[in-house]
Short mmCIF file of C-alpha atoms and ligand atoms in Angstrom, two decimals:
data_model
loop_
_atom_site.label_atom_id
_atom_site.label_comp_id
_atom_site.label_asym_id
_atom_site.label_seq_id
_atom_site.Cartn_x
_atom_site.Cartn_y
_atom_site.Cartn_z
CA MET A 1 -69.65 -157.88 65.92
CA LYS A 2 -68.86 -158.13 61.80
CA ALA A 3 -71.65 -160.39 60.73
CA LEU A 4 -71.02 -161.33 56.67
CA ILE A 5 -74.24 -162.85 55.32
CA ILE A 6 -72.85 -165.01 52.22
CA GLY A 7 -76.09 -165.05 49.39
CA ALA A 8 -77.94 -161.90 50.45
CA ALA A 9 -79.49 -160.70 47.58
CA GLY A 10 -81.93 -163.76 47.92
CA PHE A 11 -85.35 -164.00 49.72
CA VAL A 12 -84.07 -164.65 53.07
CA GLY A 13 -80.73 -162.03 53.00
CA GLY A 14 -82.28 -158.78 53.32
CA TYR A 15 -84.88 -159.75 56.25
CA LEU A 16 -81.36 -160.92 57.95
CA ALA A 17 -79.39 -157.99 57.07
CA GLU A 18 -82.13 -155.52 58.63
CA HIS A 19 -82.53 -157.91 62.13
CA LEU A 20 -78.91 -158.23 62.38
CA GLN A 21 -78.21 -154.61 62.52
CA LYS A 22 -81.79 -153.26 64.45
CA GLU A 23 -81.64 -156.63 66.95
CA TYR A 24 -77.83 -156.53 68.22
CA GLY A 25 -76.22 -153.40 66.18
CA TRP A 26 -74.01 -155.68 64.72
CA SER A 27 -71.90 -154.23 61.62
CA VAL A 28 -73.20 -156.03 58.65
CA SER A 29 -71.37 -157.12 55.01
CA VAL A 30 -73.23 -158.91 52.70
CA THR A 31 -72.38 -160.70 49.06
CA LYS A 32 -74.59 -160.88 46.01
CA LEU A 33 -73.89 -162.48 42.79
CA GLU A 34 -72.60 -159.88 40.35
CA HIS A 35 -76.11 -159.55 38.14
CA GLU A 36 -77.95 -158.85 41.64
CA THR A 37 -79.10 -156.25 43.43
CA PHE A 38 -79.07 -155.35 47.32
CA PHE A 39 -79.41 -152.33 49.02
CA ILE A 40 -79.43 -151.76 53.25
CA GLU A 41 -77.94 -148.81 54.67
CA GLU A 42 -74.97 -148.80 56.62
CA ALA A 43 -74.09 -152.39 54.65
CA ALA A 44 -71.35 -153.19 53.23
CA VAL A 45 -72.12 -155.00 49.79
CA TYR A 46 -69.45 -156.96 47.96
CA ASP A 47 -69.95 -158.89 44.99
CA LEU A 48 -69.14 -163.19 44.97
CA ASP A 49 -69.92 -166.15 43.14
CA ILE A 50 -68.82 -168.74 45.66
CA LEU A 51 -67.94 -171.07 42.46
CA ASP A 52 -65.06 -168.79 42.84
CA GLU A 53 -62.66 -170.24 45.33
CA LYS A 54 -60.25 -167.22 45.22
CA ALA A 55 -62.42 -165.03 45.16
CA VAL A 56 -63.81 -166.35 48.62
CA GLN A 57 -60.78 -166.92 50.16
CA GLN A 58 -59.95 -162.75 49.35
CA LEU A 59 -63.18 -161.76 50.81
CA LEU A 60 -62.87 -163.54 53.86
CA PHE A 61 -59.15 -162.66 54.48
CA GLN A 62 -60.43 -159.29 53.93
CA ILE A 63 -63.39 -158.81 56.31
CA GLU A 64 -62.83 -161.24 58.82
CA PRO A 65 -66.24 -161.85 60.12
CA ASP A 66 -66.96 -163.01 63.84
CA TYR A 67 -70.13 -164.51 62.32
CA ILE A 68 -70.90 -166.00 58.73
CA PHE A 69 -74.36 -166.77 57.61
CA HIS A 70 -74.14 -169.09 54.04
CA LEU A 71 -77.82 -168.74 52.34
CA ALA A 72 -76.10 -168.85 49.11
CA ALA A 73 -77.54 -171.80 47.30
CA GLN A 74 -79.64 -172.82 44.14
CA SER A 75 -82.63 -173.01 46.33
CA SER A 76 -85.45 -174.34 44.20
CA VAL A 77 -86.39 -177.82 44.08
CA ALA A 78 -88.12 -177.42 40.74
CA LEU A 79 -85.36 -176.11 39.26
CA SER A 80 -83.25 -178.39 41.06
CA TRP A 81 -84.84 -181.48 38.52
CA LYS A 82 -84.24 -178.85 35.52
CA ASN A 83 -81.03 -178.09 36.58
CA PRO A 84 -79.06 -180.78 38.60
CA ASP A 85 -75.43 -179.81 37.84
CA LEU A 86 -76.07 -176.05 38.65
CA THR A 87 -77.82 -177.35 42.00
CA ILE A 88 -74.84 -179.59 42.88
CA ASP A 89 -71.77 -177.08 41.82
CA VAL A 90 -73.47 -174.47 43.92
CA ASN A 91 -74.57 -176.18 46.73
CA ILE A 92 -71.79 -178.92 47.15
CA LYS A 93 -68.93 -176.59 45.58
CA GLY A 94 -69.77 -173.92 46.88
CA CYS A 95 -69.85 -174.97 50.40
CA ILE A 96 -66.59 -176.31 50.48
CA HIS A 97 -65.17 -173.37 48.98
CA VAL A 98 -66.78 -171.60 52.12
CA LEU A 99 -65.75 -174.11 54.32
CA GLU A 100 -62.06 -174.40 53.47
CA ALA A 101 -61.64 -170.49 53.38
CA VAL A 102 -63.01 -170.38 56.67
CA ARG A 103 -60.40 -173.13 57.99
CA LYS A 104 -57.52 -170.65 56.62
CA LEU A 105 -58.62 -168.04 59.11
CA LYS A 106 -56.76 -167.03 62.24
CA LYS A 107 -59.74 -166.08 64.08
CA GLN A 108 -62.35 -168.71 63.72
CA PRO A 109 -65.68 -167.01 63.00
CA ARG A 110 -69.13 -168.96 64.19
CA ILE A 111 -70.87 -170.32 60.92
CA LEU A 112 -74.63 -171.19 60.38
CA LEU A 113 -75.08 -173.19 57.44
CA VAL A 114 -78.58 -173.25 56.13
CA GLY A 115 -79.99 -176.53 54.90
CA SER A 116 -83.18 -177.56 54.47
CA GLY A 117 -86.18 -179.85 56.17
CA GLU A 118 -86.16 -181.45 52.50
CA GLU A 119 -83.22 -183.12 54.28
CA TYR A 120 -85.35 -185.65 55.51
CA GLY A 121 -86.45 -188.54 53.35
CA ILE A 122 -84.48 -187.00 50.64
CA GLN A 123 -86.79 -186.91 47.62
CA ASN A 124 -85.56 -184.91 45.32
CA ILE A 125 -81.90 -183.39 44.17
CA TYR A 126 -82.07 -180.29 45.66
CA ALA A 127 -82.48 -182.39 49.26
CA ALA A 128 -79.47 -184.55 48.24
CA THR A 129 -77.25 -181.65 47.53
CA LYS A 130 -78.25 -180.01 50.99
CA ALA A 131 -77.91 -183.39 52.93
CA CYS A 132 -74.32 -183.43 51.45
CA GLN A 133 -73.77 -179.96 52.70
CA ASN A 134 -75.00 -180.69 55.63
CA MET A 135 -72.43 -184.03 56.02
CA LEU A 136 -69.44 -181.69 55.06
CA GLY A 137 -70.27 -179.05 57.96
CA THR A 138 -70.85 -182.14 60.37
CA ILE A 139 -67.18 -183.33 59.28
CA TYR A 140 -65.64 -179.71 59.22
CA ALA A 141 -67.06 -178.88 62.92
CA LYS A 142 -65.44 -182.28 63.86
CA ALA A 143 -62.37 -182.84 62.16
CA TYR A 144 -61.16 -179.32 62.40
CA GLN A 145 -63.26 -177.74 65.48
CA MET A 146 -64.39 -175.19 63.71
CA GLU A 147 -67.91 -173.74 64.67
CA ILE A 148 -70.22 -174.64 62.78
CA VAL A 149 -74.22 -174.45 63.86
CA LEU A 150 -76.25 -176.48 61.21
CA VAL A 151 -79.50 -175.47 60.08
CA ARG A 152 -82.13 -177.31 58.63
CA ALA A 153 -85.02 -174.98 58.03
CA PHE A 154 -88.17 -175.35 56.53
CA ASN A 155 -90.41 -173.77 53.91
CA HIS A 156 -89.96 -170.01 54.84
CA ILE A 157 -92.56 -167.56 53.09
CA GLY A 158 -93.26 -163.67 53.35
CA PRO A 159 -93.45 -160.58 51.10
CA LYS A 160 -90.78 -160.61 48.72
CA GLN A 161 -90.27 -164.14 47.76
CA SER A 162 -90.13 -165.35 44.13
CA SER A 163 -93.19 -166.72 42.67
CA VAL A 164 -91.00 -170.19 41.84
CA PHE A 165 -92.63 -170.57 45.41
CA VAL A 166 -96.03 -171.91 45.88
CA VAL A 167 -97.74 -169.86 48.16
CA SER A 168 -95.88 -166.86 46.21
CA ASP A 169 -96.97 -168.21 43.21
CA PHE A 170 -100.87 -168.41 44.39
CA CYS A 171 -100.85 -165.19 45.86
CA ARG A 172 -99.16 -163.68 42.51
CA GLN A 173 -102.09 -165.64 40.35
CA ALA A 174 -104.91 -164.35 42.44
CA ALA A 175 -103.15 -160.71 42.67
CA GLU A 176 -103.10 -160.69 38.64
CA ILE A 177 -106.72 -162.06 38.28
CA GLU A 178 -107.98 -158.90 40.14
CA ALA A 179 -105.85 -156.61 38.52
CA GLY A 180 -107.76 -158.22 35.21
CA LYS A 181 -104.49 -159.44 34.10
CA ARG A 182 -105.41 -163.02 33.62
CA GLU A 183 -108.57 -165.21 33.37
CA PRO A 184 -110.34 -165.96 36.69
CA VAL A 185 -108.07 -169.42 36.66
CA LEU A 186 -105.61 -170.49 39.48
CA TRP A 187 -102.89 -173.10 38.41
CA VAL A 188 -102.10 -175.19 41.33
CA GLY A 189 -100.19 -178.80 41.19
CA ASN A 190 -100.56 -180.94 43.93
CA LEU A 191 -102.99 -179.52 46.81
CA GLU A 192 -102.65 -182.69 49.15
CA ILE A 193 -98.87 -182.35 50.04
CA LYS A 194 -98.17 -180.69 53.49
CA ARG A 195 -95.75 -178.85 54.57
CA ASP A 196 -94.21 -176.89 57.30
CA PHE A 197 -94.53 -172.84 57.06
CA THR A 198 -93.12 -169.80 58.75
CA ASP A 199 -92.73 -165.97 58.41
CA VAL A 200 -89.54 -165.35 57.17
CA ARG A 201 -89.64 -162.39 59.47
CA ASP A 202 -89.80 -165.21 62.32
CA ILE A 203 -86.96 -167.56 60.59
CA VAL A 204 -84.11 -164.61 60.83
CA ARG A 205 -85.19 -163.95 64.64
CA ALA A 206 -84.32 -167.75 64.76
CA TYR A 207 -80.81 -167.70 62.68
CA GLY A 208 -79.76 -164.44 65.16
CA MET A 209 -80.26 -166.61 68.01
CA LEU A 210 -79.01 -169.84 66.84
CA ILE A 211 -75.46 -168.34 65.70
CA GLN A 212 -74.71 -167.33 69.12
CA LYS A 213 -76.33 -170.14 70.90
CA GLY A 214 -76.25 -172.99 68.71
CA LYS A 215 -73.64 -175.98 69.56
CA ALA A 216 -70.99 -176.38 67.15
CA GLY A 217 -71.61 -179.49 64.90
CA GLU A 218 -74.92 -179.58 66.20
CA ASN A 219 -78.43 -179.53 63.86
CA TYR A 220 -81.24 -177.20 64.65
CA ASN A 221 -84.90 -177.67 62.82
CA VAL A 222 -86.19 -174.00 62.02
CA GLY A 223 -89.91 -174.26 61.27
CA SER A 224 -93.36 -173.93 62.89
CA GLY A 225 -93.78 -177.43 64.35
CA ARG A 226 -96.95 -177.96 62.19
CA ALA A 227 -97.93 -179.14 58.71
CA VAL A 228 -100.37 -177.25 56.45
CA ALA A 229 -101.97 -178.93 53.21
CA ILE A 230 -101.35 -176.75 50.02
CA GLN A 231 -105.40 -177.29 49.86
CA GLU A 232 -105.72 -174.99 53.25
CA ILE A 233 -103.36 -172.68 52.03
CA LEU A 234 -105.21 -172.12 48.75
CA GLU A 235 -108.70 -171.82 50.68
CA LYS A 236 -106.98 -169.11 52.65
CA ILE A 237 -106.00 -166.90 49.64
CA LEU A 238 -109.40 -167.61 48.15
CA SER A 239 -110.84 -166.33 50.99
CA LEU A 240 -108.97 -163.24 50.91
CA SER A 241 -109.72 -162.55 46.94
CA LYS A 242 -111.35 -159.86 45.76
CA LYS A 243 -112.78 -162.30 42.41
CA LYS A 244 -114.30 -165.25 42.00
CA ILE A 245 -111.42 -167.88 40.90
CA ARG A 246 -111.68 -171.37 39.21
CA ILE A 247 -109.13 -173.97 40.20
CA GLU A 248 -106.89 -176.07 37.39
CA THR A 249 -104.32 -178.66 38.22
CA ASP A 250 -101.08 -177.82 36.08
CA PRO A 251 -99.50 -180.85 35.14
CA LYS A 252 -95.73 -178.59 34.71
CA LYS A 253 -96.52 -177.92 38.55
CA LEU A 254 -96.27 -181.48 39.75
CA ARG A 255 -93.42 -183.14 40.46
CA PRO A 256 -91.49 -186.40 39.82
CA LEU A 257 -91.44 -187.17 43.40
CA ASP A 258 -93.24 -185.46 46.49
CA LEU A 259 -92.94 -186.60 50.06
CA PRO A 260 -96.50 -186.53 51.83
CA VAL A 261 -95.62 -184.48 55.18
CA ILE A 262 -92.90 -182.46 55.87
CA GLU A 263 -92.90 -181.16 59.68
CA ALA A 264 -90.52 -180.10 61.79
CA ASP A 265 -89.31 -181.21 65.18
CA ILE A 266 -88.51 -177.24 66.88
CA GLN A 267 -87.56 -178.99 70.31
CA LYS A 268 -83.83 -178.35 69.91
CA LEU A 269 -84.27 -175.16 69.19
CA GLN A 270 -86.83 -174.52 71.67
CA GLU A 271 -84.58 -175.57 74.04
CA VAL A 272 -81.63 -174.00 73.08
CA THR A 273 -83.11 -169.88 72.11
CA GLY A 274 -86.49 -170.19 73.61
CA TRP A 275 -87.56 -169.32 70.42
CA LYS A 276 -91.23 -169.20 68.83
CA PRO A 277 -93.19 -168.03 65.82
CA GLN A 278 -94.85 -164.88 66.15
CA ILE A 279 -96.31 -163.85 62.94
CA SER A 280 -99.63 -166.63 61.76
CA LEU A 281 -99.95 -168.18 58.96
CA GLU A 282 -102.97 -166.00 58.17
CA ASP A 283 -101.39 -162.78 58.68
CA THR A 284 -98.42 -163.80 56.40
CA ILE A 285 -100.92 -164.88 53.63
CA ARG A 286 -102.16 -161.36 53.91
CA ASP A 287 -99.07 -159.26 53.54
CA ILE A 288 -97.70 -161.83 50.47
CA LEU A 289 -100.98 -161.13 48.89
CA GLU A 290 -100.91 -157.57 49.52
CA ASP A 291 -97.66 -157.11 48.20
CA TRP A 292 -98.29 -158.71 44.95
CA ARG A 293 -101.35 -156.17 44.44
CA GLU A 294 -98.85 -153.69 45.14
CA LYS A 295 -96.71 -154.73 42.29
CA GLN A 296 -99.90 -154.48 40.20
CA ARG A 297 -100.32 -150.84 40.39
O1 A2R B 1 -80.13 -168.37 42.37
P1 A2R B 1 -80.01 -166.65 42.27
O2 A2R B 1 -79.27 -165.99 40.66
O3 A2R B 1 -81.39 -165.84 42.93
O4 A2R B 1 -79.38 -166.09 43.37
C1 A2R B 1 -78.91 -167.11 44.76
C2 A2R B 1 -77.86 -166.89 44.87
N1 A2R B 1 -76.43 -167.34 44.72
C3 A2R B 1 -75.41 -167.80 44.59
N2 A2R B 1 -74.43 -166.63 45.51
C4 A2R B 1 -73.07 -166.80 45.27
N3 A2R B 1 -72.52 -167.80 44.32
C5 A2R B 1 -73.69 -168.74 43.67
N4 A2R B 1 -72.78 -169.28 42.54
C6 A2R B 1 -74.38 -168.26 43.58
N5 A2R B 1 -75.68 -169.16 42.97
C7 A2R B 1 -76.97 -168.43 43.48
O5 A2R B 1 -77.69 -167.33 46.66
C8 A2R B 1 -79.82 -166.02 45.86
O6 A2R B 1 -79.23 -164.90 46.00
C9 A2R B 1 -79.13 -166.73 47.18
C10 A2R B 1 -79.92 -167.48 47.57
O7 A2R B 1 -81.25 -166.94 47.80
P2 A2R B 1 -82.42 -167.65 47.35
O8 A2R B 1 -82.19 -168.77 46.56
O9 A2R B 1 -83.71 -166.70 47.49
O10 A2R B 1 -82.68 -168.27 48.69
P3 A2R B 1 -82.81 -168.08 50.22
O11 A2R B 1 -84.52 -168.36 50.27
O12 A2R B 1 -83.10 -166.94 50.56
O13 A2R B 1 -82.99 -169.10 51.13
C11 A2R B 1 -81.30 -168.96 51.92
C12 A2R B 1 -81.09 -170.29 51.94
C13 A2R B 1 -80.78 -171.25 51.04
O14 A2R B 1 -79.39 -171.99 51.23
C14 A2R B 1 -81.91 -171.74 51.17
O15 A2R B 1 -81.55 -173.66 50.20
C15 A2R B 1 -82.05 -172.22 52.37
O16 A2R B 1 -81.73 -171.13 53.45
O17 A2R B 1 -83.49 -173.14 52.64
#
């Protein structure tokens, strides 16, 4: 089987590529942006900007994949407030380019469109674009009988995630404090909100199962099923830290709007795949902190 991961140089793509090779023995091709780097043994790597409609078509015709994982996105909520234009272009127009190109293929692949838990109770621009992507995917699945499986992924975390995201940000600050690279102050935003965090290594297992077993045109939540306050995450990090750290609020880290709680109902995912998260939040946080400690050396 041939799998294509679009937007693989981000956080999830590397983990997913490795998982598909190891777990299923699939031949994996990936795309990245020209300025990005990506290397995994035996994976074919192509440069692709999904805003370039012709290039998307050419590549899909060339590869003719059996499975497509569409990960390419402007995926940061914070950045979506600062750059709504880019967020809308990549997440909506880019997705349409992929769907249109797939529609023209002779042999229809199964596609996993990765959306977000933020789509529930839309409170930001990123969420609006992902909800729109979801609507488009639903329409294409129905109108053209395309094999599109829709995923709403809740917060995923793990080593190598960019520090624009909260858990990675806190761990990075803690590691830099330990290394004496900054004052013993950890800057935070809203600690009261609760989010549903899952280890990225568990998330990619769910993606592999869903692309094979998920029903076309259906939505599946992927998350742990349990929301945790950011405060609780912070406390776990502080308990693992080797230095005494003071907490301060950085107004720049506060968002214009925040949903108080986002928690995944994962019953449907479990019914179809039997998936369960295997890595505890404590272990994930320990791994992320260790990754940032390594980077200080
Ligand atoms: O924004 P960058 O430079 O980090 O590049 C991202 C890339 N990307 C694109 N790829 C092709 N054409 C574009 N016009 C374009 N714009 C951005 O997609 C990045 O390398 C990749 C997405 O990876 P991340 O932002 O790290 O997302 P992650 O955590 O891997 O999540 C995968 C999917 C995304 O659709 C999220 O919205 C969803 O799961 O939660």
